[in-house]
Coordinates of C-alpha atoms in Angstrom, one line a residue:
M105 CA 157.5 -11.8 139.2
A106 CA 156.3 -11.9 142.8
D107 CA 152.5 -10.9 143.2
S108 CA 152.6 -7.3 143.2
N109 CA 149.5 -7.2 145.3
D110 CA 150.8 -9.0 148.3
I111 CA 152.5 -6.8 150.8
S112 CA 153.9 -10.1 152.7
S113 CA 155.7 -10.8 149.2
K114 CA 157.8 -7.7 149.6
K115 CA 160.8 -7.2 151.5
V116 CA 159.5 -4.6 154.2
S117 CA 161.5 -3.2 157.0
I118 CA 159.3 -3.5 160.0
N119 CA 159.9 -2.0 163.5
R120 CA 158.6 -4.2 166.1
P121 CA 156.0 -4.6 167.6
L122 CA 153.4 -5.6 164.9
V123 CA 149.7 -5.6 165.2
L124 CA 147.5 -7.5 162.6
V125 CA 144.1 -6.2 162.0
V126 CA 141.9 -9.1 160.8
D127 CA 139.3 -7.9 158.4
F128 CA 135.8 -9.4 158.4
G129 CA 134.9 -7.3 155.6
A130 CA 134.5 -4.1 157.6
Q131 CA 134.2 -0.6 155.9
Y132 CA 136.7 0.7 158.6
A133 CA 139.4 -2.1 158.7
Q134 CA 142.1 0.3 157.1
L135 CA 141.0 3.1 159.6
I136 CA 141.7 0.8 162.4
A137 CA 145.2 0.2 161.0
R138 CA 145.8 3.6 160.7
R139 CA 144.7 4.5 164.3
V140 CA 147.2 1.7 165.5
R141 CA 150.1 3.5 163.6
Q142 CA 149.0 6.6 165.4
A143 CA 149.6 5.0 168.7
G144 CA 153.4 4.3 167.2
I145 CA 152.7 0.7 166.5
F146 CA 153.3 -0.8 163.1
S147 CA 149.8 -2.6 161.7
E148 CA 149.0 -4.4 158.7
I149 CA 145.5 -5.8 157.5
V150 CA 145.0 -9.4 156.8
G151 CA 141.7 -11.1 155.5
F152 CA 140.0 -13.4 157.9
D153 CA 140.5 -16.3 155.5
H154 CA 144.3 -15.7 155.5
A155 CA 144.6 -14.9 159.0
M156 CA 146.1 -18.2 160.5
K157 CA 148.8 -18.5 157.7
V158 CA 149.9 -14.8 158.2
I159 CA 149.9 -15.0 161.9
D160 CA 152.0 -18.2 161.8
E161 CA 154.4 -16.4 159.3
K162 CA 154.6 -13.2 160.8
K163 CA 154.1 -13.9 164.8
P164 CA 152.4 -10.5 165.4
D165 CA 152.4 -9.1 169.1
A166 CA 148.6 -8.4 169.1
L167 CA 145.4 -8.9 167.0
I168 CA 142.6 -6.4 166.3
L169 CA 139.3 -8.3 165.1
S170 CA 137.4 -5.8 162.8
G171 CA 133.8 -5.1 162.4
G172 CA 131.7 -6.6 159.5
P173 CA 128.5 -6.4 157.9
S174 CA 127.6 -10.0 158.6
S175 CA 125.7 -11.8 161.4
V176 CA 127.6 -14.6 163.4
Y177 CA 124.3 -16.6 162.7
E178 CA 124.6 -16.4 158.9
T179 CA 125.6 -19.6 156.9
G180 CA 129.2 -19.1 155.9
A181 CA 129.7 -15.9 158.0
P182 CA 133.3 -14.7 158.4
N183 CA 135.0 -16.6 161.3
L184 CA 138.3 -17.3 162.9
N185 CA 140.1 -20.5 164.2
P186 CA 139.2 -20.4 168.0
D187 CA 143.0 -21.6 168.8
V188 CA 143.9 -18.0 168.1
L189 CA 141.7 -16.6 170.9
K190 CA 143.0 -19.4 173.5
G191 CA 146.6 -18.7 172.9
E192 CA 149.1 -16.1 174.2
I193 CA 148.4 -13.4 171.5
P194 CA 146.5 -10.4 172.9
V195 CA 143.2 -9.9 171.0
F196 CA 141.0 -6.9 170.9
G197 CA 137.5 -7.2 169.2
I198 CA 135.5 -4.6 167.6
C199 CA 131.7 -4.6 166.7
Y200 CA 131.4 -7.9 164.7
G201 CA 134.9 -9.1 165.7
F202 CA 133.6 -8.7 169.5
Q203 CA 130.7 -10.9 168.6
V204 CA 133.0 -13.4 167.1
M205 CA 135.3 -13.2 170.1
A206 CA 132.4 -13.8 172.3
Q207 CA 131.0 -16.8 170.4
L208 CA 134.2 -18.6 170.1
L209 CA 135.0 -18.3 173.6
G210 CA 132.0 -19.9 174.8
G211 CA 129.8 -16.6 175.5
E212 CA 126.5 -15.9 173.7
V213 CA 125.3 -13.5 170.9
G214 CA 121.7 -12.8 170.9
R215 CA 119.3 -11.7 168.1
T216 CA 117.7 -9.1 170.2
G217 CA 115.9 -7.1 167.7
L218 CA 117.3 -3.9 169.2
S219 CA 119.5 -2.3 166.7
E220 CA 121.8 0.6 167.4
F221 CA 123.2 2.7 164.6
G222 CA 125.2 6.0 164.9
R223 CA 125.9 8.1 168.2
T224 CA 124.9 6.3 171.3
E225 CA 125.5 7.0 175.1
F226 CA 128.1 4.6 176.6
Q227 CA 128.6 3.8 180.2
A228 CA 132.0 2.3 181.2
S229 CA 132.6 0.4 184.5
E230 CA 135.8 -0.1 186.2
S231 CA 138.3 -2.0 184.1
R232 CA 141.7 -2.1 182.6
L233 CA 140.6 -1.1 179.3
F234 CA 138.8 2.2 180.4
G235 CA 141.1 3.0 183.4
E236 CA 140.9 6.7 183.9
L237 CA 138.9 7.7 181.1
P238 CA 135.5 9.2 181.6
K239 CA 132.7 6.8 182.8
D240 CA 130.1 8.4 180.4
F241 CA 130.8 9.2 176.8
R242 CA 129.2 9.0 173.1
V243 CA 130.2 6.1 171.0
W244 CA 129.4 5.3 167.5
M245 CA 127.3 2.0 167.1
S246 CA 126.4 0.0 164.0
H247 CA 125.1 -3.4 165.0
G248 CA 121.9 -5.5 165.1
D249 CA 123.0 -8.7 167.0
S250 CA 124.3 -8.1 170.5
V251 CA 126.4 -10.3 173.2
S252 CA 124.0 -11.6 175.7
K253 CA 126.6 -13.5 178.0
A254 CA 130.1 -12.9 178.1
P255 CA 132.5 -15.8 178.0
D256 CA 133.6 -17.6 181.3
G257 CA 136.5 -15.5 182.7
F258 CA 135.2 -12.4 181.3
K259 CA 133.4 -9.5 183.0
A260 CA 131.2 -6.8 181.4
T261 CA 132.7 -3.4 181.2
G262 CA 130.6 -1.2 179.6
A263 CA 126.8 -0.9 178.5
T264 CA 124.5 1.3 176.5
A265 CA 120.5 1.5 177.0
K266 CA 120.1 -1.3 174.6
T267 CA 123.0 -3.2 175.0
P268 CA 123.9 -4.4 178.6
I269 CA 127.2 -6.0 177.4
A270 CA 128.7 -3.3 175.1
A271 CA 132.4 -4.3 176.3
F272 CA 134.1 -7.0 178.0
E273 CA 137.7 -8.2 179.2
D274 CA 139.3 -11.0 180.8
A275 CA 141.0 -10.7 184.1
S276 CA 144.5 -9.3 182.5
G277 CA 142.7 -7.2 179.9
R278 CA 144.8 -8.6 177.1
R279 CA 141.8 -10.3 175.7
A280 CA 139.1 -7.4 175.5
G281 CA 136.5 -6.1 173.0
V282 CA 134.0 -3.2 172.5
Q283 CA 130.6 -3.5 170.6
F284 CA 131.2 0.2 169.3
H285 CA 133.8 1.6 166.9
P286 CA 136.8 3.3 168.6
E287 CA 138.4 3.9 165.4
V288 CA 136.2 6.5 164.0
L289 CA 136.2 10.2 165.1
H290 CA 132.5 10.1 166.1
T291 CA 133.4 8.0 169.2
E292 CA 134.8 10.1 171.9
N293 CA 138.0 8.8 173.6
G294 CA 138.2 6.2 170.6
Q295 CA 141.9 6.9 170.1
A296 CA 142.6 6.8 173.7
I297 CA 140.9 3.6 174.3
L298 CA 143.1 1.8 171.5
E299 CA 146.2 3.4 173.0
R300 CA 145.5 2.4 176.4
W301 CA 144.9 -1.3 175.4
L302 CA 148.1 -1.3 173.1
L303 CA 150.4 0.7 175.2
D304 CA 149.5 0.3 178.9
V305 CA 147.5 -3.1 179.0
V306 CA 149.4 -5.3 176.3
A307 CA 152.5 -3.0 177.0
L308 CA 153.7 -2.6 173.5
T309 CA 156.6 -0.2 172.8
P310 CA 155.8 2.5 170.5
T311 CA 158.7 2.3 167.7
W312 CA 156.9 3.2 164.5
S313 CA 157.8 6.8 163.5
T314 CA 158.5 8.7 160.2
E315 CA 162.0 9.2 161.4
N316 CA 162.6 5.5 161.7
I317 CA 160.9 4.9 158.5
I318 CA 163.3 7.1 156.7
E319 CA 166.4 5.7 158.3
S320 CA 165.4 2.2 157.7
E321 CA 164.4 2.9 154.2
I322 CA 167.5 4.6 153.3
A323 CA 169.8 1.8 154.7
R324 CA 167.3 -0.8 152.8
I325 CA 167.6 1.1 149.5
K326 CA 171.4 1.4 149.8
E327 CA 171.8 -2.2 150.3
E328 CA 169.6 -3.5 147.6
V329 CA 170.9 -1.0 144.9
G330 CA 174.6 -1.2 145.5
N331 CA 176.1 0.4 142.4
E332 CA 173.3 -0.1 140.1
R333 CA 171.4 2.7 138.2
V334 CA 167.7 3.6 139.3
I335 CA 165.0 5.4 137.5
C336 CA 161.9 6.8 139.1
A337 CA 158.4 7.1 138.0
L338 CA 157.8 10.8 138.8
S339 CA 154.1 12.2 138.2
G340 CA 154.3 15.6 140.0
G341 CA 152.2 13.9 142.8
V342 CA 153.2 13.9 146.4
D343 CA 153.8 10.2 146.6
S344 CA 156.2 9.8 143.7
A345 CA 158.0 13.1 144.8
V346 CA 158.5 11.7 148.3
A347 CA 159.6 8.4 146.9
A348 CA 162.0 10.0 144.6
A349 CA 163.6 12.1 147.4
L350 CA 163.8 9.2 149.6
V351 CA 165.7 7.3 147.0
Q352 CA 167.9 10.1 146.1
R353 CA 169.2 10.4 149.8
A354 CA 170.0 6.7 149.6
V355 CA 171.8 6.5 145.9
G356 CA 172.3 10.0 145.1
S357 CA 173.3 10.7 141.4
K358 CA 172.6 7.1 140.5
L359 CA 168.8 8.1 140.4
T360 CA 167.3 9.5 137.2
C361 CA 163.6 10.5 137.4
V362 CA 161.5 9.9 134.3
F363 CA 158.3 12.2 133.9
V364 CA 155.9 10.6 131.2
D365 CA 153.6 13.1 129.6
H366 CA 150.9 10.6 128.7
G367 CA 148.4 13.2 127.5
L368 CA 146.3 12.6 130.6
L369 CA 147.6 15.4 132.6
R370 CA 145.9 18.6 133.9
E371 CA 146.7 22.1 133.0
G372 CA 150.2 23.2 133.9
E373 CA 151.0 19.7 135.3
A374 CA 154.4 19.3 133.4
E375 CA 155.6 22.6 134.1
Q376 CA 155.0 22.2 137.8
V377 CA 157.1 19.1 138.2
E378 CA 160.2 21.0 136.9
K379 CA 159.5 24.2 139.0
D380 CA 158.6 22.7 142.4
F381 CA 160.6 19.4 142.5
V382 CA 163.6 19.5 140.3
S383 CA 164.5 23.0 141.5
V384 CA 164.3 21.9 145.1
T385 CA 166.2 18.5 144.9
G386 CA 168.4 18.9 141.9
V387 CA 167.4 15.6 140.8
S388 CA 168.2 14.6 137.3
L389 CA 165.0 14.4 135.3
V390 CA 164.1 13.2 131.9
V391 CA 160.6 14.2 130.1
V392 CA 159.2 11.8 127.4
D393 CA 156.2 12.7 125.4
K394 CA 153.9 9.6 124.8
K395 CA 150.6 11.5 124.3
E396 CA 149.8 9.7 121.0
R397 CA 150.9 6.4 122.4
F398 CA 148.5 6.3 125.5
L399 CA 145.5 7.8 123.4
S400 CA 146.0 5.1 120.9
A401 CA 146.2 2.3 123.5
L402 CA 143.0 3.7 125.1
K403 CA 140.9 4.0 121.8
G404 CA 137.8 2.2 122.3
V405 CA 138.6 1.3 126.1
T406 CA 135.6 2.3 128.5
D407 CA 135.7 -0.1 131.2
P408 CA 137.5 1.3 134.3
E409 CA 139.5 -1.6 135.2
E410 CA 140.7 -2.1 131.9
K411 CA 141.7 1.7 131.5
R412 CA 144.0 1.3 134.6
K413 CA 145.6 -1.8 133.4
V414 CA 146.2 -0.2 129.8
I415 CA 147.7 2.9 131.5
G416 CA 149.9 0.8 133.9
R417 CA 151.1 -1.3 130.9
E418 CA 151.9 1.7 128.8
F419 CA 153.7 3.5 131.8
I420 CA 156.0 0.5 132.4
R421 CA 156.9 0.1 128.3
A422 CA 157.5 3.9 128.4
F423 CA 159.9 3.5 131.5
E424 CA 161.7 0.7 129.9
E425 CA 162.2 2.6 126.6
A426 CA 163.5 5.5 128.7
A427 CA 165.9 3.4 130.7
R428 CA 167.4 2.2 127.5
E429 CA 168.1 5.7 126.3
I430 CA 169.2 6.8 129.8
S431 CA 172.0 4.1 130.1
S432 CA 172.7 2.7 126.8
D433 CA 175.8 1.1 128.0
A434 CA 174.4 -0.9 131.0
K435 CA 170.7 -1.9 131.7
V436 CA 168.9 0.0 134.3
K437 CA 167.7 -2.6 136.9
F438 CA 165.5 -0.8 139.4
L439 CA 162.2 1.3 139.1
V440 CA 160.9 3.6 141.9
Q441 CA 157.2 3.7 142.3
G442 CA 155.3 5.6 144.8
T443 CA 153.0 2.9 145.8
L444 CA 150.9 3.5 149.2
Y445 CA 149.6 0.8 151.5
P446 CA 146.0 2.0 150.3
D447 CA 146.9 1.2 146.8
V448 CA 147.8 -2.3 147.9
V449 CA 144.9 -2.8 150.2
E450 CA 142.2 -1.6 147.6
S451 CA 143.8 -3.6 144.8
G452 CA 143.3 -6.8 146.8
G453 CA 146.7 -6.9 148.6
G454 CA 147.5 -7.0 152.5
A455 CA 146.9 -10.8 152.5
G456 CA 143.5 -11.6 151.5
T457 CA 141.7 -8.5 151.5
A458 CA 139.0 -7.4 148.8
N459 CA 139.8 -6.2 145.5
I460 CA 138.0 -2.7 145.2
K461 CA 139.8 -1.6 142.2
S462 CA 143.3 -2.3 140.6
H463 CA 145.7 0.7 140.9
H464 CA 147.6 1.1 137.7
N465 CA 150.9 0.7 139.8
V466 CA 149.6 -2.5 141.3
G467 CA 147.1 -4.5 139.7
G468 CA 148.0 -2.9 136.2
L469 CA 151.7 -4.2 135.9
P470 CA 152.6 -6.5 133.2
E471 CA 153.8 -10.0 134.0
D472 CA 157.2 -9.7 132.2
L473 CA 158.2 -6.6 134.1
D474 CA 161.9 -5.8 133.2
F475 CA 162.5 -3.8 136.4
T476 CA 163.0 -4.9 140.0
L477 CA 160.6 -2.6 142.0
I478 CA 161.7 -0.2 144.6
E479 CA 158.5 1.0 146.7
P480 CA 159.7 2.9 149.8
L481 CA 156.2 3.9 150.7
R482 CA 154.5 0.8 150.2
T483 CA 153.6 0.3 153.8
L484 CA 152.4 3.6 154.5
F485 CA 149.2 5.8 154.5
K486 CA 148.9 9.3 152.7
D487 CA 149.3 11.2 155.8
E488 CA 152.5 9.1 156.8
V489 CA 153.9 10.0 153.3
R490 CA 153.4 14.0 153.8
E491 CA 155.1 13.4 157.2
V492 CA 158.1 11.8 155.4
G493 CA 158.0 14.4 152.7
S494 CA 158.3 17.3 155.2
R495 CA 161.1 15.5 157.2
L496 CA 162.9 15.2 153.8
G497 CA 162.5 19.0 153.4
L498 CA 160.3 19.1 150.4
P499 CA 158.3 22.3 150.2
D500 CA 154.6 22.6 151.1
Q501 CA 153.5 23.0 147.7
I502 CA 154.6 19.4 147.0
V503 CA 153.8 17.8 150.3
W504 CA 150.4 19.3 150.6
R505 CA 149.6 19.1 146.9
Q506 CA 146.1 17.4 146.6
P507 CA 146.5 13.9 145.3
F508 CA 146.1 13.2 141.7
P509 CA 145.9 9.6 140.3
G510 CA 148.5 8.1 138.3
P511 CA 146.2 7.5 135.5
G512 CA 145.4 10.9 135.4
L513 CA 142.3 12.3 133.6
G514 CA 142.0 9.0 132.0
I515 CA 139.8 7.7 135.0
R516 CA 138.1 11.0 135.4
I517 CA 136.1 10.5 132.1
V518 CA 133.5 8.0 132.4
G519 CA 133.6 6.6 128.9
E520 CA 136.1 6.5 126.3
V521 CA 139.3 8.7 126.5
T522 CA 139.6 11.1 123.6
E523 CA 141.6 14.3 122.8
E524 CA 138.5 16.5 122.6
R525 CA 137.1 14.9 126.1
L526 CA 140.4 15.5 127.5
R527 CA 140.3 19.3 126.4
I528 CA 136.8 19.8 127.8
L529 CA 137.8 18.2 131.1
R530 CA 141.1 20.1 131.5
K531 CA 139.2 23.5 131.3
A532 CA 136.5 22.6 133.5
D533 CA 139.1 21.0 136.2
F534 CA 141.5 24.2 135.8
I535 CA 138.3 26.5 136.9
A536 CA 137.4 24.3 139.8
R537 CA 140.9 24.4 141.1
E538 CA 141.4 28.0 140.5
E539 CA 138.2 28.8 142.4
L540 CA 139.0 26.5 145.6
K541 CA 142.6 28.1 145.7
S542 CA 141.0 31.6 145.4
A543 CA 138.7 30.7 148.4
S544 CA 141.6 29.2 150.3
L545 CA 140.0 25.9 150.3
D546 CA 142.7 24.0 148.7
R547 CA 144.2 22.8 152.0
T548 CA 141.0 22.3 153.8
I549 CA 139.7 20.0 151.0
W550 CA 141.6 16.6 150.9
Q551 CA 140.8 16.2 147.1
C552 CA 138.5 17.5 144.4
P553 CA 138.1 15.1 141.4
V554 CA 136.4 16.8 138.5
V555 CA 134.7 14.2 136.4
L556 CA 133.2 14.3 132.9
L557 CA 130.3 12.1 132.2
A558 CA 131.3 11.7 128.5
D559 CA 128.6 9.2 127.6
V560 CA 125.9 11.3 129.1
R561 CA 124.2 14.4 127.7
S562 CA 121.3 16.5 129.2
V563 CA 119.1 19.3 127.5
G564 CA 120.1 22.9 128.7
V565 CA 119.6 26.5 127.6
Q566 CA 122.7 28.5 126.7
G567 CA 122.6 31.9 124.9
D568 CA 118.7 31.6 124.4
G569 CA 119.1 28.3 122.7
R570 CA 118.7 24.7 123.2
S571 CA 121.8 23.1 124.4
Y572 CA 122.7 19.2 124.6
G573 CA 125.9 19.2 126.4
H574 CA 127.8 17.1 129.0
P575 CA 127.6 17.2 132.7
I576 CA 130.5 17.7 135.1
V577 CA 130.6 16.2 138.5
L578 CA 132.3 18.0 141.4
R579 CA 133.4 15.3 144.0
P580 CA 135.1 17.4 146.7
V581 CA 136.0 15.3 149.8
T582 CA 137.8 15.7 153.5
S583 CA 139.9 12.9 154.7
E584 CA 142.8 11.9 156.9
D585 CA 144.0 9.1 154.9
A586 CA 141.9 8.5 151.9
M587 CA 140.8 5.1 153.5
T588 CA 137.5 6.9 154.5
A589 CA 136.1 10.3 153.4
D590 CA 133.3 12.6 153.8
W591 CA 132.0 15.0 151.0
A592 CA 133.3 18.5 151.8
R593 CA 130.8 21.1 152.7
I594 CA 131.9 23.9 150.3
P595 CA 130.2 27.4 150.5
Y596 CA 127.3 27.8 148.1
E597 CA 128.8 31.0 146.8
V598 CA 132.0 29.1 145.8
L599 CA 130.0 26.4 144.2
E600 CA 128.0 29.0 142.3
R601 CA 131.2 30.6 140.9
I602 CA 132.4 27.1 139.9
S603 CA 129.2 26.3 138.1
T604 CA 128.9 29.6 136.6
R605 CA 132.4 29.7 135.2
I606 CA 132.3 26.1 133.8
T607 CA 129.0 26.6 132.0
N608 CA 130.1 29.9 130.5
E609 CA 133.6 29.1 129.6
V610 CA 133.4 25.4 128.6
R611 CA 130.6 25.5 126.0
E612 CA 130.5 21.8 125.7
V613 CA 129.1 21.5 129.3
N614 CA 125.6 22.7 130.4
R615 CA 125.3 21.1 133.8
V616 CA 127.5 21.0 137.0
V617 CA 126.4 18.7 139.8
L618 CA 127.8 17.8 143.2
D619 CA 128.6 14.4 144.4
V620 CA 127.8 14.2 148.3
T621 CA 128.3 10.6 148.8
S622 CA 130.8 9.6 151.7
K623 CA 133.6 6.7 151.3
P624 CA 132.2 4.2 152.0
P625 CA 130.1 3.4 150.1
G626 CA 131.5 5.4 147.2
T627 CA 135.2 5.7 146.5
I628 CA 136.9 9.1 146.0
E629 CA 137.4 8.6 142.3
W630 CA 134.7 7.6 140.1
E631 CA 136.6 4.8 138.2

C-alpha cells in the first residue's frame, strides 16, 4: 500500500498553477497555504528538508518560505539550497523565511537584540509588492533577529520603528519578502499583499475554485471506479457526508454507505445520519453495530496515538466485513473516506511536515488494507469542504455541523475508554450542545469538544455531602479552517448554565473547567 501520509503519492487532480509553501517549522504554515487558495491558487506544504525533491518533481510556479521558531545562526537551523533562490521560480519569504532568503542571497541578518512581537506599526515605501496599498498599517510581528543588509539587487520596501528593513524585493518584485506575517488576520492588508504578489507581480492565473474541484473530482472518480462497487465510511460529519455526495454524483447506485456504530458516538448521532443525509440524497445505507468489538479492542488502552490506531484498524475491519455482506457475489474494491488536507498534514504528510497526531483515517490504517481508497477531499481544508457541500445541495444542518472526530468520544476521554465513562461523557456533551444551540452560538463556535478527565478526581460538595468526582473540560473554539484556532469567548451566563446543569444532572461530575488555549500551542482535541 502506498504511504497514506504522503499527498504526493496520491493521484491528485490539480488545477495549475501550483504554489509550494516551504515549511521551516512555522505555526502558521498551513494558514499560509489556505490564504494562497483564497487567492484562487492551489497550494501544498512541503518540509524544508524535502523541498528540493518536491520542487524537482512538481515544478511549482512559485514558492513561499514560511516563518519558523529558529534563528538562522543556530547550528542545524532549517535551511534551503541557495540554487532555488537564484533560479527562475518566484520566491516570497515570510519572517524566518525572509531572513533565510536574505542570508542565502548575500544579505546580512543581525542579532540586534530588538525583538518585536504582536501588533506593530509598519511603513511601506514605493514598491511592486505594496503598490496602491496604504503606506502605513499595522502588522503582526514575531521575531528576534532582523535583516540588517538587503542582498545586492534588492531594495528595502518597508520598515518599523525597530526594524529598518522589514520588507525587500528585487527589481522585478518576483523575489520579495516581509518580516511580518501577512497570513494572520491581525495583519492589516495581509491577504491583499499575498494576492498582489501572486496575481499582479508573479501574474499567476487563479483557477482553484470549488466548482473546478467538483468537476475534476467527479471526472477522476468515474474514470477510476469504472463499473466497480464502492462503499463509503459515513460518520454523520460534514467530511464524510460531502465525500459521499461527491462520489454519488460520479457513480450513482454503485455506492453504498456504511455507518459503523462503534459505541463512541454522541447522543442522537446515528438517528441524525438517517434523518439529515439519507433522506436528502437517497443513498443506500447499511448500519452495522460494532459497539462490543470496539470497546473490547480499546480495553486497557490509554495512549492517545494507540487509541487512534486501534479505532482506525477496527473501522477498516468493520468495513471489510460489511463489504462482504453487501456484495457476496463480487468483491468491493473501493472505500471512500472523508480525509482532509489538515488530516494529512497533522499526521506527518504533505512531504516532510511534522507528525502532530495520527488521524485514524491516515496514520491509523492497517498495512494489509483490503481496499483502494478514494479520498476526494484529501487536498481540501474544512471551509473548502463546506463550500463543496453547499454546491452539491446538501442542507445546512449537514454542511454547518460542528466537526466531530472519526474516533468519536474515544479521544475525548483522557484515560481508558469504558461504557460507564462513555455514558458520563455523552450526558455532559448533550447538555453543552443543547445550551449552546439554545443561545444561538452553534454557528458562531467552530467546535466545542467536551472532554472527560477520566483518571482525575477532585473533591467537591454535592447535596451537603463530600463528593469525589470527575472534572469535565469545555473546549469551545473559533476558527476558519481548523489549522489555527482561538478559544471562544462564550458569555458567562451560558457557561454558568452549562456548568450548573452538568454538575446537577451528571452526578459523577463535580467540576466543570474551561480550556482557554489557542491553537497553536494546543490542538483543538485533547487527544
